[in-house]
Coordinates of C-alpha atoms in Angstrom, one line a residue:
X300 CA 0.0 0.0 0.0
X301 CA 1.3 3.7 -0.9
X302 CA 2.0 6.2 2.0
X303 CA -0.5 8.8 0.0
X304 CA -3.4 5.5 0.4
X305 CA -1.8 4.6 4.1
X306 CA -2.5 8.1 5.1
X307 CA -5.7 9.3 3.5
X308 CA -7.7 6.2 5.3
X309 CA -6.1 7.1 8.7
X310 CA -6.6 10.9 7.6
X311 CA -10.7 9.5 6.9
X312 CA -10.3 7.8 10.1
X313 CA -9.0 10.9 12.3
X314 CA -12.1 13.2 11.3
X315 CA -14.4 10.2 12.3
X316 CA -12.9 10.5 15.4
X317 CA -12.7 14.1 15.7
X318 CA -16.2 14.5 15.0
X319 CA -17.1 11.5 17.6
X320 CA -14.6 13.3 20.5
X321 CA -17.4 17.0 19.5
X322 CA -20.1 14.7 20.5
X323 CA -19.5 12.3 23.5
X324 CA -18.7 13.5 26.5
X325 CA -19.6 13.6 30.6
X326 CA -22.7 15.7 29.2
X327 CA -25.3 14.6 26.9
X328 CA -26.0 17.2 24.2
X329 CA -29.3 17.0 22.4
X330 CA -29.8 18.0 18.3
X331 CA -31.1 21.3 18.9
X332 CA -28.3 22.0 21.6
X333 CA -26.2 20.8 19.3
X334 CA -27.8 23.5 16.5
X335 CA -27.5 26.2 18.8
X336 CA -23.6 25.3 19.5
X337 CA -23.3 26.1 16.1
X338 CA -25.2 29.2 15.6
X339 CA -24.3 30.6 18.8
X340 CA -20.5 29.6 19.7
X341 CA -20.5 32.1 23.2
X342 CA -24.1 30.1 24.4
X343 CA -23.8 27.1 26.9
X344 CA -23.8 24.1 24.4
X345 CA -21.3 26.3 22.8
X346 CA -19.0 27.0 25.3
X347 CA -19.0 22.7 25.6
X348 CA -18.6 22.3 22.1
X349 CA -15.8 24.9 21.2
X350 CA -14.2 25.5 24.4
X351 CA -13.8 22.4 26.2
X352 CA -14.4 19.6 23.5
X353 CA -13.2 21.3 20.1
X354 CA -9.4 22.1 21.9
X355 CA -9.6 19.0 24.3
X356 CA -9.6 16.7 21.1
X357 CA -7.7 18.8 19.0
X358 CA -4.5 18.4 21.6
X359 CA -5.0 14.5 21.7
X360 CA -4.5 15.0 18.3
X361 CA -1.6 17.0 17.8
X362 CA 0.1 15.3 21.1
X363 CA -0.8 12.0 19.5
X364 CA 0.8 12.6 16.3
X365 CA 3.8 14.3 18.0
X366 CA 4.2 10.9 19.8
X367 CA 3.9 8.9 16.9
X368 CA 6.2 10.9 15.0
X369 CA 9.0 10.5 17.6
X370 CA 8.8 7.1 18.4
X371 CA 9.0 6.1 14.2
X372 CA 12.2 8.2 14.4
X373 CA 13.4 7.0 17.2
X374 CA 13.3 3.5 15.9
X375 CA 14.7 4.1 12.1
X376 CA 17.6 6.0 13.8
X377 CA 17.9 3.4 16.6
X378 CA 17.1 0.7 14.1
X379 CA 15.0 -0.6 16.9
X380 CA 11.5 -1.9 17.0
X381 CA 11.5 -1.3 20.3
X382 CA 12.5 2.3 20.4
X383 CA 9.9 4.9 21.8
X384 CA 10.0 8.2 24.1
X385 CA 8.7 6.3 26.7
X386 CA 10.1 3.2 26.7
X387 CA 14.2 4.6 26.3
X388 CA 13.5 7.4 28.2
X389 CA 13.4 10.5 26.5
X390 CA 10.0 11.2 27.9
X391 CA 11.2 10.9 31.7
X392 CA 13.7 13.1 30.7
X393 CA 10.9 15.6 29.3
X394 CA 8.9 15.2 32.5
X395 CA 12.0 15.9 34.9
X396 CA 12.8 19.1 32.8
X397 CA 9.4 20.2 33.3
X398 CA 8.8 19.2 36.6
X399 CA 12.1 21.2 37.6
X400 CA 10.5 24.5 36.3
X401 CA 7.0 23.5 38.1
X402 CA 8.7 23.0 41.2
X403 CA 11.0 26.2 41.0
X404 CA 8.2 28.6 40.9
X405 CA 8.9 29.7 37.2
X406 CA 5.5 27.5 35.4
X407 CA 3.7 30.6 34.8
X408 CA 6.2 32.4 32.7
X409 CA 5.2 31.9 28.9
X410 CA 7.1 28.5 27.3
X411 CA 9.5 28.1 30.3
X412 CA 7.5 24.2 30.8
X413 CA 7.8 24.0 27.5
X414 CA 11.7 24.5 26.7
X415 CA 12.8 22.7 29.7
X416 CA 10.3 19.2 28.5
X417 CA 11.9 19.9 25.0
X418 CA 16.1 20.3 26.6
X419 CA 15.2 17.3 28.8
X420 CA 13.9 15.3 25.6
X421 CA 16.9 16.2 23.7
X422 CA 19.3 15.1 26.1
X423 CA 17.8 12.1 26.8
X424 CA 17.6 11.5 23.1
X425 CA 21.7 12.8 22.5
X426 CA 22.3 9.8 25.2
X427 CA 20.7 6.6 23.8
X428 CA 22.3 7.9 20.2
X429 CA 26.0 7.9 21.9
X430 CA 25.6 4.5 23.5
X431 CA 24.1 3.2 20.7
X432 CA 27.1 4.1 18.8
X433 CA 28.9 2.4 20.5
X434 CA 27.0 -1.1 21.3
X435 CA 24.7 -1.7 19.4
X436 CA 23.1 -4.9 21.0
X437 CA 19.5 -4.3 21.1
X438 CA 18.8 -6.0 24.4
X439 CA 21.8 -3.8 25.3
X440 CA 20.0 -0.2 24.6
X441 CA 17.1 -1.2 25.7
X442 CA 18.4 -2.2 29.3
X443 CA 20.3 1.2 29.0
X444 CA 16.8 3.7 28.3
X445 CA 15.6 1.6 31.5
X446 CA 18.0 2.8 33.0
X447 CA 17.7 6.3 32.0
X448 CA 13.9 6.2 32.5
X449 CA 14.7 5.3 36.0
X450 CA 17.1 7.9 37.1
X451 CA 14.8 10.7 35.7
X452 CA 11.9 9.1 37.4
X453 CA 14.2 9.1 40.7
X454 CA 15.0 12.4 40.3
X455 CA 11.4 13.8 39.4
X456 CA 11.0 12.0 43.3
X457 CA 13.6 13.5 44.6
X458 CA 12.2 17.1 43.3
X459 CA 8.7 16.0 44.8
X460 CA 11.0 15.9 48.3
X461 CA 12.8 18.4 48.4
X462 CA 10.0 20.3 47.3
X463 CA 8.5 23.3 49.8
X464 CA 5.2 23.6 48.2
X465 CA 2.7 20.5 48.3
X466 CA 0.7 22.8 45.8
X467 CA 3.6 22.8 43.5
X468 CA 4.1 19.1 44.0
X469 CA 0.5 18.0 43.3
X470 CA 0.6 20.0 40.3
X471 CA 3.6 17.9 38.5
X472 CA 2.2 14.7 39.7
X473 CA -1.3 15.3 38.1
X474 CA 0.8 16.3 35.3
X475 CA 3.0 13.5 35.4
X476 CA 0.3 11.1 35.2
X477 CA -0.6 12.3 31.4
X478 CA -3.8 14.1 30.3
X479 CA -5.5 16.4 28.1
X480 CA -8.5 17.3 30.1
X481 CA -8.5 21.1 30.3
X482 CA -6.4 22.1 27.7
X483 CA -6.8 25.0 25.5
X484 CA -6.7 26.4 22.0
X485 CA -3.3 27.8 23.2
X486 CA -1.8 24.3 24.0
X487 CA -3.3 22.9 20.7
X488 CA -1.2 25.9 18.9
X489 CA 1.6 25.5 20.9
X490 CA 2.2 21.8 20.5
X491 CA 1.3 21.8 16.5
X492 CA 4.2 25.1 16.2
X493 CA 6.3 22.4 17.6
X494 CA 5.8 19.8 15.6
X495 CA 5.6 21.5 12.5
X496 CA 9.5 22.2 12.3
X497 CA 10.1 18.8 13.6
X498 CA 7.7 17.1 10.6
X499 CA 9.9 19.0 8.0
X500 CA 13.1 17.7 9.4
X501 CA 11.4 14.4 9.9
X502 CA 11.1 14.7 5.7
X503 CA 14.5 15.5 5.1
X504 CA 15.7 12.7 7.1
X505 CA 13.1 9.9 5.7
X506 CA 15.2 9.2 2.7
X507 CA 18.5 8.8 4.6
X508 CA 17.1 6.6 7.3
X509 CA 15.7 3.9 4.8
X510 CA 20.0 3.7 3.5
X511 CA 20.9 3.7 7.2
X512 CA 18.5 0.7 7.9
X513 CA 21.1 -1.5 5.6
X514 CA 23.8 -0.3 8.3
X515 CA 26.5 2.7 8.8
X516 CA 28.8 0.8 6.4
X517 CA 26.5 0.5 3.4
X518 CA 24.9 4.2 4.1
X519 CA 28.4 5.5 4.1
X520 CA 29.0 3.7 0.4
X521 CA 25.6 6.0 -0.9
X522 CA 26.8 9.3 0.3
X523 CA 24.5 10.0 3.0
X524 CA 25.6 12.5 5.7
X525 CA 25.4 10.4 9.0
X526 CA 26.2 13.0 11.0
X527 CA 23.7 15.6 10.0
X528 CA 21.2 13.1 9.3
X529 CA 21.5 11.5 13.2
X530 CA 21.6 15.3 14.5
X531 CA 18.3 16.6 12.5
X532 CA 16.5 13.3 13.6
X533 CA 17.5 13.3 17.3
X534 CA 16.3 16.9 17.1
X535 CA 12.7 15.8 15.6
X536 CA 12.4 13.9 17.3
X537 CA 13.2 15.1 20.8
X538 CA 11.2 18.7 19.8
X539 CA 7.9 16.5 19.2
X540 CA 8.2 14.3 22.3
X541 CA 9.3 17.3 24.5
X542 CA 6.5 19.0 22.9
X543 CA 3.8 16.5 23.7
X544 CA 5.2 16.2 27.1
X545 CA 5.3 19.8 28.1
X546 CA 1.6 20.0 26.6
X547 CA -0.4 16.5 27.8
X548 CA 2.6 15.2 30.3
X549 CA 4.1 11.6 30.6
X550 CA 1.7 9.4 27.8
X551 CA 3.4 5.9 27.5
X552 CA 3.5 3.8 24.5
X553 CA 2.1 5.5 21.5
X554 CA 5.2 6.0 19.9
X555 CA 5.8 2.5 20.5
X556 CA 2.4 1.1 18.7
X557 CA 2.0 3.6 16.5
X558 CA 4.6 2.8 14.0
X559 CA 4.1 -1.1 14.3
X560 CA 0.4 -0.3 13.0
X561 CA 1.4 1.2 9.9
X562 CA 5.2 -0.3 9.2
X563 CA 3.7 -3.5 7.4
X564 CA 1.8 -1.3 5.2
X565 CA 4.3 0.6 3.8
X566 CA 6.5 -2.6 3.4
X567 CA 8.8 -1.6 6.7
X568 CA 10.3 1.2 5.1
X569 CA 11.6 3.7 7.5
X570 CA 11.3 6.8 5.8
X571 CA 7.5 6.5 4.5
X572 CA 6.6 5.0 8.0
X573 CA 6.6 8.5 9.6
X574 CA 4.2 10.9 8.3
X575 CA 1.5 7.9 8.7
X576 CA 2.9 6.8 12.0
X577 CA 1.9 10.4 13.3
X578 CA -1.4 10.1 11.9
X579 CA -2.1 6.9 13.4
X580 CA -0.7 8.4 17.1
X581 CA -3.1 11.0 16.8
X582 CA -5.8 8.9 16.1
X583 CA -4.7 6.5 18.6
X584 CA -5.0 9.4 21.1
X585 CA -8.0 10.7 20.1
X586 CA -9.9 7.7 20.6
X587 CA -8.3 7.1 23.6
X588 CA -9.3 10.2 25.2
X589 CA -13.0 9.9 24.0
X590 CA -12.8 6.5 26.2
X591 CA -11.7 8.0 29.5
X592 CA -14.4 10.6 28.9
X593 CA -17.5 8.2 28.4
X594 CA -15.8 5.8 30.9
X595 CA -18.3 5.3 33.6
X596 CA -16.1 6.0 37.0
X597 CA -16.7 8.5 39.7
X598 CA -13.6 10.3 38.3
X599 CA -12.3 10.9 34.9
X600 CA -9.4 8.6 34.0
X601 CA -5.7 10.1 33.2
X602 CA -4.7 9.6 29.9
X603 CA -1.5 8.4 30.8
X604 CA -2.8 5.6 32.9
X605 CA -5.2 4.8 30.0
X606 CA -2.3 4.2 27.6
X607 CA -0.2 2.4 29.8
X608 CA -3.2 -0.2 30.6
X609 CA -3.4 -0.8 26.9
X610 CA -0.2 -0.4 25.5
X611 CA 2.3 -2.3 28.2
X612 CA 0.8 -5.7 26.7
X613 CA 1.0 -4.9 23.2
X614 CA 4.8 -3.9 24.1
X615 CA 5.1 -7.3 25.8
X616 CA 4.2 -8.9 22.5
X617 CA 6.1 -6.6 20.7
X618 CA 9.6 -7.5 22.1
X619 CA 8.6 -11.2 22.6
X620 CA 8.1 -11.2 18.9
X621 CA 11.7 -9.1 18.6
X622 CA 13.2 -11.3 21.1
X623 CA 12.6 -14.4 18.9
X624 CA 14.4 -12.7 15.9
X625 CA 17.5 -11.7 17.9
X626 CA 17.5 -15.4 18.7
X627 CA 17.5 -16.2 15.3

């Protein structure tokens, strides 16, 4: 199947879901309220429609696609199935760079959350690069973004202790635990200015990462610019997960799925897996979000704890499945 095919039936798919996340919700909405959303944005039924539904699903969107932008990246540059924000790292890294700014008094100053989550991402990122260019195991970077993963999450604990505000400290843990539930048109537009740079250096790198799937050797031998092609990818994709971070906080495993949906379709290729990789991720999150909101529980599930309960098996099939081949 061609990406342009791949991509117009998720693209079909999104705007299904888009249009379902406008009408479910905690509140049932009946046709004429629905009429009068539309004729009236600043009534009640409008004020639900446009200013808590219409951005709420818009983010999942745009943090979705963010996610699953990253994570197909992430595992072309890696050259590991198993590569994702989440699961290496990177978005632990985000969270502690954003909780650091929460917790030192300095969140309400405009894009200071969102430049730390995005230098935290990109270090995180610049680490699993060096190590993996130096062992390449698989096993082997995967044991080292658990590692990484863990001493960002110890450090986010140590902030929540030495932390003098238990206001402060709730505030990055409801964070933390992933959600878009009261976001805004102004984190929809800041998340999709972020990934909008990213998705045009995720273009310039697709061609190169397909030549460095046959290895460094071979890539080398067709003239592609390693270097510059590892550096504008790490930065891609560390801008979109920082980006999703800073906007929806920690959401596990989308990254991770996304690309495994879509890869057989495009025949595995690493450079046409990313634009539809994104698309799926935002649908992914969309859809995800409208479940937590129709969800019958006396309070609305996070996000994050939503992905996690869904994704951490389909990752357990995922590396069994890789851990037969590195047998082989």
């Amino acid at each position: 199947m061609s990406t342009a095919r791949i991509s117009l039936l998720l693209g079909g798919a999104l705007v299904i879901a888009l249009i379902a996340g406008l009408l479910g919700g905690e509140v049932l909405l009946s046709g004429a309220q629905y009429a009068a959303a539309l004729r009236d944005p600043a009534s009640g039924p409008g004020q639900i429609l446009w200013q808590v539904r219409a951005p709420r699903s818009l983010c999942a969107l745009v943090v979705g696609a963010a996610l699953g932008l990253s994570g197909a990246l992430m595992q072309g540059l890696l050259r590991n199935p198993l590569a994702e924000p989440g699961v290496l790292g990177v978005s632990a890294t985000a969270s502690l760079g954003g909780a650091l700014v929460l917790v030192a008094g300095a969140g309400l100053v405009p894009g200071a959350v969102e430049l730390a989550a995005m230098a935290g991402a990109g270090l995180g990122a610049a680490a699993l690069v060096a190590f993996a260019a130096r062992i390449r195991a698989p096993e082997a970077l995967i044991l080292f973004g658990v590692a990484l993963s863990s001493f960002a999450g110890a450090a986010t604990a140590l902030i929540f202790n030495l932390s003098p505000s238990p206001i402060a400290t709730a505030e990055v843990m409801g964070w933390l635990l992933g959600s878009v539930q009261n976001r805004g048109w102004g984190d929809v537009l800041w998340v999709a200015l972020a990934l909008a740079p990213a998705s045009l250096l995720a273009v310039w790198s697709a061609p190169g990462l397909k030549g460095l799937s046959l290895g460094d050797e071979t890539a080398r031998t067709l003239g592609l610019p390693l270097d510059r092609l590892r550096l504008f990818a790490l930065i891609a994709a560390s801008v979109a997960a920082g980006a999703a971070v800073a906007a929806a906080g920690v959401i596990g495993f989308v990254g991770l799925v996304a690309p495994h949906l879509v890869r057989a379709a495009v025949r595995a290729d690493p450079g046409r897996v990313l634009m539809p990789s994104a698309l799926a991720g935002g649908l992914i999150l969309v859809v995800a979000d409208l479940l937590t909101r129709v969800t019958p529980t006396d309070q609305e599930l996070k996000l994050g704890v939503f992905t996690a309960l869904v994704g951490a098996p389909l990752f357990a099939l995922i590396a069994w499945r890789a851990a037969r081949a590195w047998r082989v």
